[in-house]
Short mmCIF file of C-alpha atoms in Angstrom, two decimals:
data_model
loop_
_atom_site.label_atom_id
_atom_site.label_comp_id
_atom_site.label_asym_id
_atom_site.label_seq_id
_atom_site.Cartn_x
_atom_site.Cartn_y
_atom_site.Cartn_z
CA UNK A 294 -18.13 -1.54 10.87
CA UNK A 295 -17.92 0.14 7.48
CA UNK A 296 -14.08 1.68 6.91
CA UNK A 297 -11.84 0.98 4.37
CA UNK A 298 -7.95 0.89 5.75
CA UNK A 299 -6.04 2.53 3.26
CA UNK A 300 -2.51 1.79 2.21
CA UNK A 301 0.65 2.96 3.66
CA UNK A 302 2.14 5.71 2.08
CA UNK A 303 5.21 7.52 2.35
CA UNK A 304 5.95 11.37 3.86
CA UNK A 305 6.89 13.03 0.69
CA UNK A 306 10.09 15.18 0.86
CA UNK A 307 10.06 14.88 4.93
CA UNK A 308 12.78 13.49 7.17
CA UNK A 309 12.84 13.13 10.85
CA UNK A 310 15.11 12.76 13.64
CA UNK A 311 14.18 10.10 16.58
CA UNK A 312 16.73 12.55 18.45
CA UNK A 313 14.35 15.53 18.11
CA UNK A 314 11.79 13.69 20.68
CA UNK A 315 13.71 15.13 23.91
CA UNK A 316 15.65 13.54 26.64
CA UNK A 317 16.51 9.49 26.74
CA UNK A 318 15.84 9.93 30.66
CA UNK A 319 12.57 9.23 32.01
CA UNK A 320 13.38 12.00 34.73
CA UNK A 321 13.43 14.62 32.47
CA UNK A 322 9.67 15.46 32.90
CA UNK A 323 10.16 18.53 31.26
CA UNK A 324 11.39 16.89 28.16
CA UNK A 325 8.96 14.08 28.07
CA UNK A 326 6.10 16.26 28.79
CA UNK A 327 4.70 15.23 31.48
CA UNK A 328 4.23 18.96 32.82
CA UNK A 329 1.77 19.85 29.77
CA UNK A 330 -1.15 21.87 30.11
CA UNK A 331 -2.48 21.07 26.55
CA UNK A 332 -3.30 17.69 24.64
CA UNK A 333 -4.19 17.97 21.19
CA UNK A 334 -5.69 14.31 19.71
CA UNK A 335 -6.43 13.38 16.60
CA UNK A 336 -8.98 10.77 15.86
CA UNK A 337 -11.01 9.51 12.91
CA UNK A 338 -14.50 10.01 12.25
CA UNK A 339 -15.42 6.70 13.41
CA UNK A 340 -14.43 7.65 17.06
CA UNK A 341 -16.33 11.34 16.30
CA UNK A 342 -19.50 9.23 15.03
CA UNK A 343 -19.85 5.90 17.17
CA UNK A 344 -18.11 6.12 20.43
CA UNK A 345 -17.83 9.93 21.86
CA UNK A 346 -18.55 8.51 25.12
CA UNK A 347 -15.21 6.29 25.10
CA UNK A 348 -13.03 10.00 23.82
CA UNK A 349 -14.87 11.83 27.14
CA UNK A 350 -14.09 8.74 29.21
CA UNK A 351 -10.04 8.91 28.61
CA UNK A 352 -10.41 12.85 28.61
CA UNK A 353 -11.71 12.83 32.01
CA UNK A 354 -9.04 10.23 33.45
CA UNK A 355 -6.30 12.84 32.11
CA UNK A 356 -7.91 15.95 33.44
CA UNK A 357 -8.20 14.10 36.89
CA UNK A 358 -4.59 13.13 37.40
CA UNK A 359 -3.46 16.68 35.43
CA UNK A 360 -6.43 18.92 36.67
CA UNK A 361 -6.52 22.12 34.47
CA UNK A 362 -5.01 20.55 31.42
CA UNK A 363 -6.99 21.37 28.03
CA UNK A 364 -7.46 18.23 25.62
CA UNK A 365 -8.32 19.11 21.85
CA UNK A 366 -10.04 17.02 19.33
CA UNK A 367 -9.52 17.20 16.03
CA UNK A 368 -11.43 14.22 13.64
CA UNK A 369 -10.56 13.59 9.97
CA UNK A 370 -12.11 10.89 7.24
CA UNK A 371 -9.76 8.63 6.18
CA UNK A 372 -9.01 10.06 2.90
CA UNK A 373 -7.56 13.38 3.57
CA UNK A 374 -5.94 12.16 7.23
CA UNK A 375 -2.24 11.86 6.02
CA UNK A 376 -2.37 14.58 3.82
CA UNK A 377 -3.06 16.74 6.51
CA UNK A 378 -0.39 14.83 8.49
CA UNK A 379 2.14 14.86 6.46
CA UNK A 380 1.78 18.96 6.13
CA UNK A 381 1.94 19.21 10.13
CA UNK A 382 4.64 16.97 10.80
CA UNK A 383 6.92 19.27 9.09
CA UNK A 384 6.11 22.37 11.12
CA UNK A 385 6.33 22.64 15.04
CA UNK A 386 2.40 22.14 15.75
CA UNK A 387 2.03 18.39 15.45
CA UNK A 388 -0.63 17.04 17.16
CA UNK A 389 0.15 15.23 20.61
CA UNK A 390 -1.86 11.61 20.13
CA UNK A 391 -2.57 10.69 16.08
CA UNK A 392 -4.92 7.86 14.89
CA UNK A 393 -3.38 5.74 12.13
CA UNK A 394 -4.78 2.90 10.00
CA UNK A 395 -2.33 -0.25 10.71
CA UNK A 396 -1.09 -0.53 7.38
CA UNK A 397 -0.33 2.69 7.23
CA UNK A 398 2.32 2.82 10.55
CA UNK A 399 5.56 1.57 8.86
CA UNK A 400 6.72 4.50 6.06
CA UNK A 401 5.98 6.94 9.06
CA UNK A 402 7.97 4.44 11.81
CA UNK A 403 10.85 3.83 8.92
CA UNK A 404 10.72 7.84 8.16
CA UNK A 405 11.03 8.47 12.33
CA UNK A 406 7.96 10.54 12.47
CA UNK A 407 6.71 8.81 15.96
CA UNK A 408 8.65 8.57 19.04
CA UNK A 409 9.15 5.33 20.79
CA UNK A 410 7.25 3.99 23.82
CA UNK A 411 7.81 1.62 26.28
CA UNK A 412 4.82 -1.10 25.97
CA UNK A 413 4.92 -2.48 29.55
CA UNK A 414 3.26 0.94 30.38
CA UNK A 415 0.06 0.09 28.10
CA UNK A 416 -2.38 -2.30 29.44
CA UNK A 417 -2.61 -5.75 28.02
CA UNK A 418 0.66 -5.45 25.97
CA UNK A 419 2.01 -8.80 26.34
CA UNK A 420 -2.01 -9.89 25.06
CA UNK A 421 -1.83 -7.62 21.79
CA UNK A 422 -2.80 -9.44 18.90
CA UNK A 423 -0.22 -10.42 16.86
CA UNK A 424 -1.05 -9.01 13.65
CA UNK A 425 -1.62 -5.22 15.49
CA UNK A 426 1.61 -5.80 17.46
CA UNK A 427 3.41 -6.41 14.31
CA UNK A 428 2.14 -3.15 13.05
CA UNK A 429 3.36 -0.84 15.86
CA UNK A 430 7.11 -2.26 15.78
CA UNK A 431 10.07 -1.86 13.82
CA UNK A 432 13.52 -2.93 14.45
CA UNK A 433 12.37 -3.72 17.81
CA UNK A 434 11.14 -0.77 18.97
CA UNK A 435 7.35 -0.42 19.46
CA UNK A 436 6.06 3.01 18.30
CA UNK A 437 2.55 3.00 18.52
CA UNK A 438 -0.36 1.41 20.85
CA UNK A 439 -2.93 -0.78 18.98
CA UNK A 440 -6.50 0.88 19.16
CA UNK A 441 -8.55 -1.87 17.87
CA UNK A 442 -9.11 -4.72 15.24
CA UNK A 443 -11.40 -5.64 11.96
CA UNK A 444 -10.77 -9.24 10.94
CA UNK A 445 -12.09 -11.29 7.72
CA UNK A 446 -15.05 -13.78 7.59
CA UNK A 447 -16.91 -15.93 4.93
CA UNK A 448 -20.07 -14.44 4.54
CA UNK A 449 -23.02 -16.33 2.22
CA UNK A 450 -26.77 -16.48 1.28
CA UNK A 451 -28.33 -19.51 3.44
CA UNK A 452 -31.23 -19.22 1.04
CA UNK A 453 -29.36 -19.93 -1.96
CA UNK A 454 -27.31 -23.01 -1.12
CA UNK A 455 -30.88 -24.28 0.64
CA UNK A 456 -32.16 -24.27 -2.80
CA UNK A 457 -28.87 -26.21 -3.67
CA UNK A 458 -29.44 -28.52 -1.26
CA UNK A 459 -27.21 -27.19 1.44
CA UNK A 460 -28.42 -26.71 4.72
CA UNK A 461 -25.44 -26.00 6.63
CA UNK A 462 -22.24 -23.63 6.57
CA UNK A 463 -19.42 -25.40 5.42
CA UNK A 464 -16.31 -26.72 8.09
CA UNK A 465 -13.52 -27.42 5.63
CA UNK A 466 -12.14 -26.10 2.86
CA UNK A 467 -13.51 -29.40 0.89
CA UNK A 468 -16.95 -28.73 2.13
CA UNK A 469 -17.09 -25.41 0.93
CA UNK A 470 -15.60 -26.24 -2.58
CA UNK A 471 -18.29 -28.71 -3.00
CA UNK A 472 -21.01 -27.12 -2.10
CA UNK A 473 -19.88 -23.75 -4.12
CA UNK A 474 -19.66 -26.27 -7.05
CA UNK A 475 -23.41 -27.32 -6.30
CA UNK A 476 -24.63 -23.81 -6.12
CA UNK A 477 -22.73 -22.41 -8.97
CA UNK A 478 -24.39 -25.46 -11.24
CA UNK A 479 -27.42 -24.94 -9.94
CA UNK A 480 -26.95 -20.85 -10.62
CA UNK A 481 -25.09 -21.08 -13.79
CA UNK A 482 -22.47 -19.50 -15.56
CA UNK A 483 -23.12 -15.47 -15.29
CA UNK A 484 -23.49 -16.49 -11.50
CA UNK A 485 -20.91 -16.21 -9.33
CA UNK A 486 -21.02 -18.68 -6.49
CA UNK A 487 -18.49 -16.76 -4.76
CA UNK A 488 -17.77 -13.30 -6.10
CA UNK A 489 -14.13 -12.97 -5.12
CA UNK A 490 -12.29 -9.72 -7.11
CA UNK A 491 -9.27 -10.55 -8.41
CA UNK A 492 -6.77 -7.86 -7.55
CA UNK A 493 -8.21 -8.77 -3.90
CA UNK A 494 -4.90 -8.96 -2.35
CA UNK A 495 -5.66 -9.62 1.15
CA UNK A 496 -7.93 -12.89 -0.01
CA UNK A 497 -4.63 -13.57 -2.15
CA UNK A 498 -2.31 -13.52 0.62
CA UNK A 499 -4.48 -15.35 3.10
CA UNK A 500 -4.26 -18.64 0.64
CA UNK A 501 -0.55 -17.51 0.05
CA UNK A 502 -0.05 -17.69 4.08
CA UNK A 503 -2.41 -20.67 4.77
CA UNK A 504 -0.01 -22.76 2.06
CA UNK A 505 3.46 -21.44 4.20
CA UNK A 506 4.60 -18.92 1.60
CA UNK A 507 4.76 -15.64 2.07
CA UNK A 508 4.82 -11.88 0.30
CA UNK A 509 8.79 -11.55 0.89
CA UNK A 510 11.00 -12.93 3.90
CA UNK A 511 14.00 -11.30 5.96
CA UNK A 512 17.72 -12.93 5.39
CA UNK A 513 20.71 -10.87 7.07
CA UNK A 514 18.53 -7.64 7.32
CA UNK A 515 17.88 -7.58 4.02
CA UNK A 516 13.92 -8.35 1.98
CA UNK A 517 13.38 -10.19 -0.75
CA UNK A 518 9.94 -11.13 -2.10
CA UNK A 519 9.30 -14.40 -1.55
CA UNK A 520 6.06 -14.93 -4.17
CA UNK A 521 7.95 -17.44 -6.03
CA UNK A 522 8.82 -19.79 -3.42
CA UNK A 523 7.09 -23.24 -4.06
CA UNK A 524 4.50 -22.56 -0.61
CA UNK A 525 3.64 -19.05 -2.23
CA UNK A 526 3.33 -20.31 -5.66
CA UNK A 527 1.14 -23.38 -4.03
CA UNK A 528 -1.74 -20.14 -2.51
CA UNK A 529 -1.64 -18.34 -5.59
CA UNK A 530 -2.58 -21.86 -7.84
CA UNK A 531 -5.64 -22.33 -5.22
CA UNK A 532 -6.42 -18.67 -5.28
CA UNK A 533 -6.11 -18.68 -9.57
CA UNK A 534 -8.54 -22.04 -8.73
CA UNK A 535 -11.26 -20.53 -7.16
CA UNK A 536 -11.41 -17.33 -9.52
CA UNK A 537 -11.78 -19.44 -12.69
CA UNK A 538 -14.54 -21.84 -11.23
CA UNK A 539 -16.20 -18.93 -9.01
CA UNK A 540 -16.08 -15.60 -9.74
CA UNK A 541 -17.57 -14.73 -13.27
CA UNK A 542 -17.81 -11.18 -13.20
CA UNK A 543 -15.65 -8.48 -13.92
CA UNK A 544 -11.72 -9.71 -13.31
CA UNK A 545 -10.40 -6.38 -13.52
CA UNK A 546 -11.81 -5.41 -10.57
CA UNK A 547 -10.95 -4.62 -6.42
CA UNK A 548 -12.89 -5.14 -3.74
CA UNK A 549 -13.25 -1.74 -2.89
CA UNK A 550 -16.87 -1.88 -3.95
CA UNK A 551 -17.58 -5.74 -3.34
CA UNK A 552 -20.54 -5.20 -0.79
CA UNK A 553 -22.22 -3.20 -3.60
CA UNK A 554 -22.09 -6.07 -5.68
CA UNK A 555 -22.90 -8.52 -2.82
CA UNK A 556 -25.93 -6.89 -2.89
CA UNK A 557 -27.00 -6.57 -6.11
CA UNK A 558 -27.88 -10.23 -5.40
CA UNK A 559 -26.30 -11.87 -8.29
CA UNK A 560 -23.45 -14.31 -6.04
CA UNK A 561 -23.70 -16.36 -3.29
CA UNK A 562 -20.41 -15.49 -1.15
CA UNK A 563 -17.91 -13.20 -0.26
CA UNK A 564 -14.86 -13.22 1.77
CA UNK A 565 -14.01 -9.74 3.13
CA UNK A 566 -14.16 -7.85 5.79
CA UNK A 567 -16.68 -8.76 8.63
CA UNK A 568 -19.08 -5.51 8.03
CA UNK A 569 -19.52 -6.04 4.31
CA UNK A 570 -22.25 -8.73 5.06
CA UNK A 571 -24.31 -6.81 6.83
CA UNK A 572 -23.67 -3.18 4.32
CA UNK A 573 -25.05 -5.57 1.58
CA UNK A 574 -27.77 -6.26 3.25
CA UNK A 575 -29.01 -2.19 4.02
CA UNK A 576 -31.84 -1.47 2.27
CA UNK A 577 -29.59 1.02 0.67
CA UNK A 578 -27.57 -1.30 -1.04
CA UNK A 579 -29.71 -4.64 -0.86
CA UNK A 580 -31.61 -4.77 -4.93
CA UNK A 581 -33.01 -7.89 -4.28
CA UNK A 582 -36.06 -6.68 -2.84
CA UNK A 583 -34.75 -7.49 0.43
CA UNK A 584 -34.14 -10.71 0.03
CA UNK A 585 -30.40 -10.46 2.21
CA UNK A 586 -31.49 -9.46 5.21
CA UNK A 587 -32.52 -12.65 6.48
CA UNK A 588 -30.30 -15.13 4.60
CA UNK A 589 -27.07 -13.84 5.13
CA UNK A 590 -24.75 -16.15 7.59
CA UNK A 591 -20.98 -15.05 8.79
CA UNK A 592 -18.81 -18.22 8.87
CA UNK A 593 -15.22 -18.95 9.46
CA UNK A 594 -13.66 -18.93 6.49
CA UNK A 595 -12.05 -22.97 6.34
CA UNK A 596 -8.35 -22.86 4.44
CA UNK A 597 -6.93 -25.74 2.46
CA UNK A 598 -4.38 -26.68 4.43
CA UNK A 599 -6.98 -28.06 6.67
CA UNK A 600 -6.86 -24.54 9.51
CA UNK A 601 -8.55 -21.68 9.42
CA UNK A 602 -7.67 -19.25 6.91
CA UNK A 603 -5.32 -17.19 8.40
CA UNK A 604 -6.80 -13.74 8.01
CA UNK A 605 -5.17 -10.14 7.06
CA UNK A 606 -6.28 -7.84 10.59
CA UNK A 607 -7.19 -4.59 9.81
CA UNK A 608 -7.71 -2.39 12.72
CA UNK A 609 -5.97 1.11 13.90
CA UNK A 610 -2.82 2.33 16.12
CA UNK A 611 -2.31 5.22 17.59
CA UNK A 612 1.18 6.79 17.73
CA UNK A 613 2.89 10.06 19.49
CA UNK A 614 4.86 12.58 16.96
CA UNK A 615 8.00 12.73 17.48
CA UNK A 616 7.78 16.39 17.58
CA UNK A 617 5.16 16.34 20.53
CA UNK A 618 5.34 18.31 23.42
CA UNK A 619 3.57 16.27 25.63
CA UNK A 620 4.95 13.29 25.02
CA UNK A 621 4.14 11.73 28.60
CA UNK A 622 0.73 12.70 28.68
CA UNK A 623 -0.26 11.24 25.33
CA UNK A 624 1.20 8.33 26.27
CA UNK A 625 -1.09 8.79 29.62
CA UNK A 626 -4.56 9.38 27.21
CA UNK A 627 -3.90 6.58 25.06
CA UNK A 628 -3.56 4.22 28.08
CA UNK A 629 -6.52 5.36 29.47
CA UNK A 630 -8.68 5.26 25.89
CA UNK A 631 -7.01 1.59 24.96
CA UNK A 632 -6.92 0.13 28.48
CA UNK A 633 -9.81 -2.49 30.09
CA UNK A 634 -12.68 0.03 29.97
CA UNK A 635 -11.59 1.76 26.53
CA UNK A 636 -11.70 -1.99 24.90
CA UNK A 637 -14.76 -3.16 26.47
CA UNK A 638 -16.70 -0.27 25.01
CA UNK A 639 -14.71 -0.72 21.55
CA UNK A 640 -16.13 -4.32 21.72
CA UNK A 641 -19.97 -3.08 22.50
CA UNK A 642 -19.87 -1.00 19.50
CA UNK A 643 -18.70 -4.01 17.35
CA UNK A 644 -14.95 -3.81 16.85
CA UNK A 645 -12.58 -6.56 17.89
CA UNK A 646 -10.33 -5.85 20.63
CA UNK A 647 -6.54 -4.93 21.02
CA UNK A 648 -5.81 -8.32 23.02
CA UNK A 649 -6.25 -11.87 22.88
CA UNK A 650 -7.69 -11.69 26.23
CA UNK A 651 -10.44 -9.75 25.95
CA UNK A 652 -11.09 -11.47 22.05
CA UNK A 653 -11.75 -14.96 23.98
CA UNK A 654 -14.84 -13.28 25.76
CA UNK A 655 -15.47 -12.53 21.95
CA UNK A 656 -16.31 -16.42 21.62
CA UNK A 657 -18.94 -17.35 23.68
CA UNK A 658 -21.26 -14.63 22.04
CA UNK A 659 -23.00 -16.08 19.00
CA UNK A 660 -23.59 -12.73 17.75
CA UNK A 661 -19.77 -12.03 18.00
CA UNK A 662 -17.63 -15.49 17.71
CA UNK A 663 -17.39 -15.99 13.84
CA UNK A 664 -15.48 -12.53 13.74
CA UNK A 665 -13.14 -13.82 16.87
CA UNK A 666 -12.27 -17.19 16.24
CA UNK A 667 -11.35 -15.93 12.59
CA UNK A 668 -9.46 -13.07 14.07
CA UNK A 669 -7.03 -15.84 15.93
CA UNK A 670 -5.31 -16.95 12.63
CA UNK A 671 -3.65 -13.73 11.16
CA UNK A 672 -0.57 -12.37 9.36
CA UNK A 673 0.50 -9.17 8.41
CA UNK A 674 2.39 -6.67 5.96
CA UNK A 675 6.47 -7.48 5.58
CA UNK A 676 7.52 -5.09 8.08
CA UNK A 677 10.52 -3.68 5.55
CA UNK A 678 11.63 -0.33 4.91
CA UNK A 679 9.78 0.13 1.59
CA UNK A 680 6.86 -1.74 1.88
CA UNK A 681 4.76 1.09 1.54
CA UNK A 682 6.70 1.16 -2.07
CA UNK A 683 5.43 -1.98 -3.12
CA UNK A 684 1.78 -1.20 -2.20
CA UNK A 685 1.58 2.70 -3.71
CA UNK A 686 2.90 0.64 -6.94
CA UNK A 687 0.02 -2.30 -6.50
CA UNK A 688 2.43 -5.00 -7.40
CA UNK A 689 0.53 -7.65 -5.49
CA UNK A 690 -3.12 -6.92 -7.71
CA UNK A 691 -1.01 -6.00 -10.90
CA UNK A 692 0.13 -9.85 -10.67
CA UNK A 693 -3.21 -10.76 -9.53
CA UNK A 694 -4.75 -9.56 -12.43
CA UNK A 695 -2.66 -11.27 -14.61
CA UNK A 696 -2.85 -14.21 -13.05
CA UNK A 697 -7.05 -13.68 -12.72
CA UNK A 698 -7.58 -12.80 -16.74
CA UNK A 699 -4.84 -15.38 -17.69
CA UNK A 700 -2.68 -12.82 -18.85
CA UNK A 701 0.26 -14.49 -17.19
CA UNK A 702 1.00 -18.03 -15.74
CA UNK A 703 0.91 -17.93 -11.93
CA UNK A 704 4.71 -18.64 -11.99
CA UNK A 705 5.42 -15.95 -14.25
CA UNK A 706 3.26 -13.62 -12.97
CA UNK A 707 4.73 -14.20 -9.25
CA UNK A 708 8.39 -13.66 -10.64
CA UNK A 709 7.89 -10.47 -12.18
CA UNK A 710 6.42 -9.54 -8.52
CA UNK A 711 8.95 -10.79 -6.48
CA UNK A 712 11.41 -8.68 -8.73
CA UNK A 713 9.49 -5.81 -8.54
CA UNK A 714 9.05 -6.04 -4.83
CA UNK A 715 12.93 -6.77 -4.55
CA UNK A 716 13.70 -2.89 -6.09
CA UNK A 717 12.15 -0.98 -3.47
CA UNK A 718 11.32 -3.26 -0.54
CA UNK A 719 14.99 -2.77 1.46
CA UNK A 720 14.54 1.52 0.32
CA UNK A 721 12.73 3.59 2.84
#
């Protein structure tokens, strides 16, 4: 599915109280809500766009137990969501039920802007995938339900490592070096056997995890980046490996527009996110006289240390306000749009599920098993008060970048992150 998840950010000039969501007692129904006679839900456009039927379906399951009660729908793009947030949460209309991209959870969970819920009362809880649980808890509180997931996959052109001799995807991470080295011979230099942007952080950080490092670690309840460590530094050499060897256009660049380039037909790989294969391949964006829409093969992408590459997992929660009003219903509608139904549809439309249940039907279906089995190897963002910090500065791809044009060592490069990370990563 085509959606970029954009990074967390923080709610300028805003503080919230956790005390301001009502009553600690679950009798209190007047507190908690549960006597409301009006939802108000705000969703993406990808809910608006490709499953209505699903937003009806939890509607209707309300409205039956709460007959009379009037659900609102509100639907924003990505780009202007949190604005729009931000400017609501500070005034006493905030919606009831709010989508949010995973990543961009914590600065409102750290800032107190969502109320708490008790997971046991969502289905498949104790099945959520780890990387989506992760995103919904802080300090061991969960305060948001995870919606649904968008994993990483190794995507190439079947046709051009066939005419490199290659007639299968590779299994290991040595398999797939050699045959990128016979392709990008056979291709030549202004080819890019695998066209992997540099400032790419979540391909960084997947060789960073698959080596045991990590972006920072937790010691006494305190963060400190962790890039330097001799694991991290051990990703970041393999990552700096494949770049020089691979990738030989620009390495200034994101991978904001890397289907666009996919398709422009001038590299044999990518590793991104799982619809980026298939975007290339639109007659839109495919300039290789449609060349792509046959030859392009997902694959699980093979890590060096011998497991799958353990995969960043994109995907979207959906919290409560703390300043809702109906606090017990929301709770009620998300159940009923996330529970075995809800994630069944989610899954017809394409989207990885909320649960590790329901992602092991995922892998039996040819059409839908490179995405899942790749999905079962993930990490996630340091869960630390000012992550969202280090990511509106883009620490991670200004020491990519350096490390990409050779700017910097990788040793040098991944100090001056680590102390960069280390001023704002304990600072909500």
């Amino acid at each position: 599915m085509k959606r970029k998840l954009i990074a967390a950010i923080g709610i300028a000039g805003m503080v919230f109280s956790i005390a301001a969501c009502g009553s600690d007692n679950k009798d209190d129904n007047k507190s908690q809500g549960s006597d409301a006679k009006a939802l108000t839900v705000w969703l993406t456009v990808d809910a608006q766009n490709n499953w209505p039927d699903l937003v009806k379906a939890a509607d209707a399951a309300v409205q039956k137990k709460h007959p009379g009660i009037k659900i609102k729908h509100e639907y924003y793009g990505w780009p202007d969501k949190n604005t729009k947030l931000d400017a609501v949460l500070a005034t006493d209309k905030a919606p009831d039920v709010v989508e949010m991209g995973n990543t961009e959870m914590l600065s409102y969970m750290v800032k107190g802007a969502f109320a708490p819920v008790d997971a046991s009362q969502f289905s498949s809880s104790d099945q959520w995938l780890d990387g989506l649980k992760a995103s919904v808890t802080y300090q061991g509180k969960t305060y948001g339900v995870p919606y649904y997931a968008g994993g990483r996959v190794a995507n190439w052109r079947k046709d051009i490592a066939a005419s490199a001799g290659i007639k299968t995807t590779p299994k290991t991470y040595t398999e797939l070096t050699a045959d990128l080295n016979k392709i990008q011979k056979k291709e030549g230099d202004k080819f890019s056997a695998w066209y992997q942007p540099t400032r790419d952080w979540y391909a960084a950080m997947s060789f960073v995890y698959d080596a045991g490092g990590s972006i920072a670690v937790e010691n006494g309840g305190k963060w400190q980046g962790n890039l330097e460590s001799a694991e991290s530094i051990k990703g970041l050499t393999e990552f700096k490996s494949v770049i020089d060897k691979y990738m030989h256009g620009d390495k200034t660049k994101d991978e904001s527009d890397r289907y666009i380039v996919y398709g422009q037909g001038k590299s044999a790989m990518i590793f991104g996110a799982a619809w980026e294969g298939a975007t290339a391949a639109d007659p839109k964006n495919d300039k290789t006289g449609g060349k792509l829409k046959n030859n392009l093969v997902n694959f699980v992408m093979p890590g060096p240390s011998g497991k799958n590459m353990p995969v960043f997992l994109g995907g979207s929660d959906l919290a409560i306000p703390v300043k809702s009003k109906a606090q017990a219903v929301a709770a009620e509608w998300i159940n009923a749009f996330t529970g075995p139904s809800g994630q069944k549809g989610l899954m017809a439309k394409g989207n990885l599920p909320n649960n590790k249940t329901d992602l092991a039907t995922l892998k039996s279906d040819p059409a839908t098993a490179v995405p899942a089995e790749a999905a079962e190897s993930n990490w996630f963002v340091p869960m630390a008060p000012g992550w969202g910090q280090v990511e509106k500065a883009q620490v991670l791809q200004t020491m990519l970048q350096n490390i990409g044009t050779g700017k910097e060592s990788v040793q040098a490069a991944a100090k001056e992150a680590d102390a960069a990370i280390d001023k704002v990563i304990n600072t909500p």
